[in-house]
Amino acid sequence: MPASGAAVANGGSARPGRSPAADLGPTVLGRDTEIADLMRRVAAGRTRSAVLVVEGEPGVGKSTLLDLAVRRTRGAGHQVLRAAGSESEQHLAFAGLHQLLRPVLGDLDGLPARQRSSLRAALGLADRAAPPDALLVGLAVLTLVSDLAEPAPLLVVVDDAQRIDPASLDVLSFVARRMDSEPVTLLMGVRAAASLPGFDTGYERLAIGPLSGDAANRLLDEQPGPPTGRTRARILQEAAGNPLALVELARAAASGQPEDAGREGPLPVTDRLEEVFARHLRHLPDTTRRILLLLAAADAADAPAAARGLPEAADTVWAPAERAGLVRRDSGGVAFRHPLVRSAVYHAAPFEERRRAHLALARLLGEEPDRRAWHLAAATVRPDAQVSAALQETAGRARRRGGHAAAAAALERAAQLSPRRADQARLLADAAGAAVLTGQLGWVEHLAAEVRKRTDDPALLSRAALATGQLMTVGAHHTAAFALLSRIAGEAADARSPHLLDALAAAAVVRYYSGEESQRQRIEALLSRVPDSPAGGALRAWTLAVSDPTGAGASLAAPALPRLIAAAGDDAGSLTALAVAAWLLDRTTLATRTFDEAFGRWQALGPLPAGLACAAGWAYLEQGRWAEARTVAAEITEVASQAGLAHAEACARALDATVLALLGDPAEARRNAERALALVDPLESRSVAVFAHRALGLAAVAEGDYDTAYARFRSAFTEDGDPVHYHVSPTVLAELAAAAVRRDRRESAAVLLERSARRLGTGLSARASSLVERSRALLAEPEHAERHFRAALADEAGEQWPFERAQTRLDYGEWLRRQRRIAEARPLLTGALDTFRRLGARPWIERAEAELRAAGIEANSVAPGALTRLTPQQQQIVRLAARGLTNREIGEKLFLSPRTVGSHLYRVFPKLGITARSQLRDVVDNTLPEPALRR
C-alpha cells in the first residue's frame, strides 16, 4: 500500500498481516504529493523555522496528515507539542495554550522571571494583581519553544485551529511571526474557508482537496465490505472524494442500509457524516451511549476530571462503541475517532441528556471554577442568578489574565442567564467594553444592539454605543464613526454623563484622521459643556491637542502637558495619549521621552494602539531616530495587515515611505506610499493622504525630479491654497517652497505660504515658525532672504528636528555661497553635512558635499554610518549587544528568541566589517547616537 495520504483506509480495524503493536497509524491513500510537501516543510524546520497552514473540508484528512507528521517526527527522536481546538473551549482564555504546553510545564522554571510570571498567570497557574502582559506571554512561549528546540528540532501541531481560543491564537501568531532561526515547525490545521486571525495571510498553505476518482475507488476496495454496483456509484457521487465520507458511507452500506447510504438529495458532507455517525448510536446499549455523551461533553482539559466519572479503557462497556467505529481504545485511554463523531454524539442526544452530562462534569470539576461555570451554563436554559454570577467571576479571572475575548463571551452568557433585565443590560454593556479590545466590530455592534433591546437607561446605552464608536475609529469609515460619537457626546452632554469626555476624546481621533473642519467645530461646542475637573484634565488636553493643535490646543493644552504627564505615573494608556498630544503640539522631545516611558509599561491591547503607535513613529522620525520610526512602521504594518485595519496599515506605510525617501530609496518609498493611498479614501483619511503625498514628493526630490515633487507637495493644499489637513499640510510648506524655486513657481507658492501662515495664527510653535521662515527665505528676493534664514535658525528649540534644521542650514549656506560669502557659508554647509551623514540621508549628503566643493572644501567621501545599512531590528540588536547584553537579555527586550538574536548578529558582522562582539561598541560610537529602547 503506498503511503499516500489522509484517508482512513481500514475503518479502524487492523488489516491482515499487521499486529496492533506494529500499527503505525491509519493507512492513507491518494496523497503522495501532499505528504511529500508536508514532510518537506517539516524537514525544512529542522534547520530554520517553518509555518504551514493545512486547510481542507471536514473529513478530507487534515488530521491524518498531521498525525503522520507527528509519528514520523517522534520516530526520528524529536519532540512534539500538540493541541486541538474545541468548540466549548473557545471561551476559555489560554485553554489551547495550556493544552499545548501541558507536557512541558516543568520547563517554565527555566524562563526569565518576568516571562515566567506572565505565562504562569496566563495559564492560571499563579495569581497576579494585574493582567499579564500579552507581549511577555508571547515572548515566554517563544523563549520556551526556542529552549525546547535546542537539543533537537521541535514540531508544534495545532489541529482544528479555528476553534482555538482567541488569546491562545494571538500567542501562536506572535510566536510564528518571530520565529527566525529556530529549528521549529508550526503546523496549523484549519477548516477550509474558516477565519484564522493572525494566520489568514502571509504564510504558506497546503490545501487538501478531494481524492481523485482512482484513489477513491482504491479506498472503497480497502474497506471490510467493499460496496459494489449502484450502491458504489452513489457512494462515490455523494462522498465527492471526501475520504471520511467514503469510509463511513461504505460502512453504512455494509451494515445493511444501502438505501440510506445512496439516497437522493444528499445533505452537505459534514451533516451527512454526522447523520451516519448518529445512526450508529441508535444500536448501542444505553450505558454505552451515556458514557459516550459524557465523553463528548468533556474537553481535553476536562479529561482528568472526566476520567473519574468514566469507566477505564479496558471496561467492556466501551466495546460496542469501538466496534461501531466511534472510538479508539489504547493504553492512553479512550478517544473519539474523529471530531465529527464527537459532534454527532453530542448533538444527537436530547437536551435533557446533554444537560445531565454537563451537570455531571460540573460536579467533577469543583476545583476548576471556569470550566465548571461553562458546564453549568451549558446545562441551563432558564435564568439562573447563581450560574450568571459564576460566569461573571469567570469573566473577571479572564480579564485579569488578559483574555478579553473570553471575558466578553462569559459576560454575554452571564447576561443571557441573569433573571433581571437591568442586570442583563449592564452585563451586555460590560461585554461590549471588553469586546472592544478584541477588535471585532461586528461583535461589539451585536452586543450594543442587545443592550438597546433591554434597557432605556441612558448611561448604559451610552456605554454600549461608545464601545462601538471607539472601535469604529480604527476603521476606514470616519464620517460614520464621527456621526455616532458626536451623537453619543451630545446625549451625554444633555444627561451630564461622565461619558461625554470619553466620546469627545474618541471623536477627536476621527477628526484628526479625516481632517474635517466641521468636526472640530462640533467638538469645540460640546467641549464647552464639560465642567472643569482635575479628573478630566488629561482627556480634555488630549481632545484639544488632537482636534485643534494650533488653536485651543496650543494655548490651553500645551502648558498643562508636563504636569499631566507627571501625574500619569505608570498609566501606560494615559502616557501614550499625552505623548501623542505632545507630538501634535510640536513638543517633540517631550513626546519621544513620554513615548519611551509608555512603551516600557504598555500592556498589549491587541490592534487598538496602532494609530497611537504611528504617532510615536512620526515623533521618532522628526527627532532623527529613523531606525526606530521604521521599527514602529514595521510592527504596525504586520499587525494591521493581519487584522484588516486598513487605515492603520496605510499610516504605517506612509511613515515608512517617508523614512525610505529620506534615506535615498525612492523606489521602495513610492511602493509603500502608493500602497498607503490605495488603502484609504482620501476624503475619509486626509491625514494619511497628505502624509503619503509628502513621501512621494520627497522620493521625487531624492531623484532630482522637481516637477513631480512640486505636484505632490502642492496636493497638500486645495486649489484656493487652504491646507487639505490642518496638521500635516503645514509641514509640507518648506518642501513646497524649495520645489517651487526650482520650477519657477515662486509667486504662486508665496501666495499659498502667506495664506497658510495667516491660518496658523500668531502663536506658532518653534517648529512651525522655523518652517514658515525657511519657506519665506527660499521664496524671497535675494536682498530679503537673510533675515528669514536667521529667524528660522534663531530658536535653539529647533535642534529637536535635526533633519529640518540641517535643511535650513544647507539652504542658508547655498544662499551665502551664491552671495560670494564663502567663509560664512562653510560652517553652515559642514554642519548640515554632519547631520545628514549621521542620519544616513544619502540624497542630501550628496547635495551638501557638492555645495562644499563649490565653496572650496573637498568633503571626505565618508559613507553613512554602517548601522544605517542594517534593518531597524538589526540596528537595535547591535546597539544592545554593544552595551554588553546577552542574547537572552536582548531577546527579552525586543521580543525575540535568543537564537534569533544570535542569528542576526552572525549575519550583520560581515556587513559591519567586524569579526568579534567586542568590536560592536566602536561601530555604534562611530555612527548614530543610541536611542532610547522601545518595546
Coordinates of C-alpha atoms in Angstrom, one line a residue, residues 1-10 27-35 60 208-223 226-227 232 235-236 239-247 250:
M1 CA 0.0 0.0 0.0
P2 CA 1.6 3.3 -1.0
A3 CA 2.0 5.9 1.8
S4 CA -0.2 8.5 0.1
G5 CA -2.3 10.3 2.4
A6 CA -5.0 11.4 4.7
A7 CA -7.7 8.9 4.0
V8 CA -8.6 6.3 6.7
A9 CA -8.4 3.0 4.7
N10 CA -9.3 0.4 7.2
T27 CA -3.4 3.6 6.1
V28 CA -3.6 6.6 3.7
L29 CA -4.2 6.7 0.0
G30 CA -4.0 9.2 -2.8
R31 CA -1.9 11.9 -1.1
D32 CA 1.6 11.3 -2.4
T33 CA 2.0 15.0 -3.3
E34 CA 0.5 16.3 -0.1
I35 CA 2.6 14.1 2.1
V60 CA -10.8 15.3 4.0
I208 CA -6.1 19.2 1.0
G209 CA -8.7 18.7 -1.7
P210 CA -10.9 15.7 -2.6
L211 CA -9.4 12.3 -3.6
S212 CA -9.1 11.5 -7.2
G213 CA -11.5 9.0 -8.7
D214 CA -8.8 6.3 -8.8
A215 CA -7.8 6.9 -5.1
A216 CA -11.5 7.0 -4.0
N217 CA -12.1 3.6 -5.7
R218 CA -9.0 2.1 -4.1
L219 CA -10.1 3.4 -0.7
L220 CA -13.5 1.7 -1.1
D221 CA -11.7 -1.6 -2.1
E222 CA -9.8 -1.4 1.2
Q223 CA -13.0 -1.5 3.3
P226 CA -16.4 -3.1 -0.4
P227 CA -19.6 -1.7 -2.0
R232 CA -20.8 2.0 -5.0
I235 CA -21.4 6.5 -2.6
L236 CA -18.7 7.8 -4.9
A239 CA -18.9 11.4 -1.0
A240 CA -17.4 13.6 -3.7
G241 CA -13.8 12.5 -2.9
N242 CA -14.1 13.1 0.9
P243 CA -12.2 10.2 2.5
L244 CA -14.1 10.0 5.7
A245 CA -17.4 10.2 3.8
L246 CA -16.3 7.3 1.6
V247 CA -15.4 5.1 4.6
A250 CA -19.4 2.3 2.8

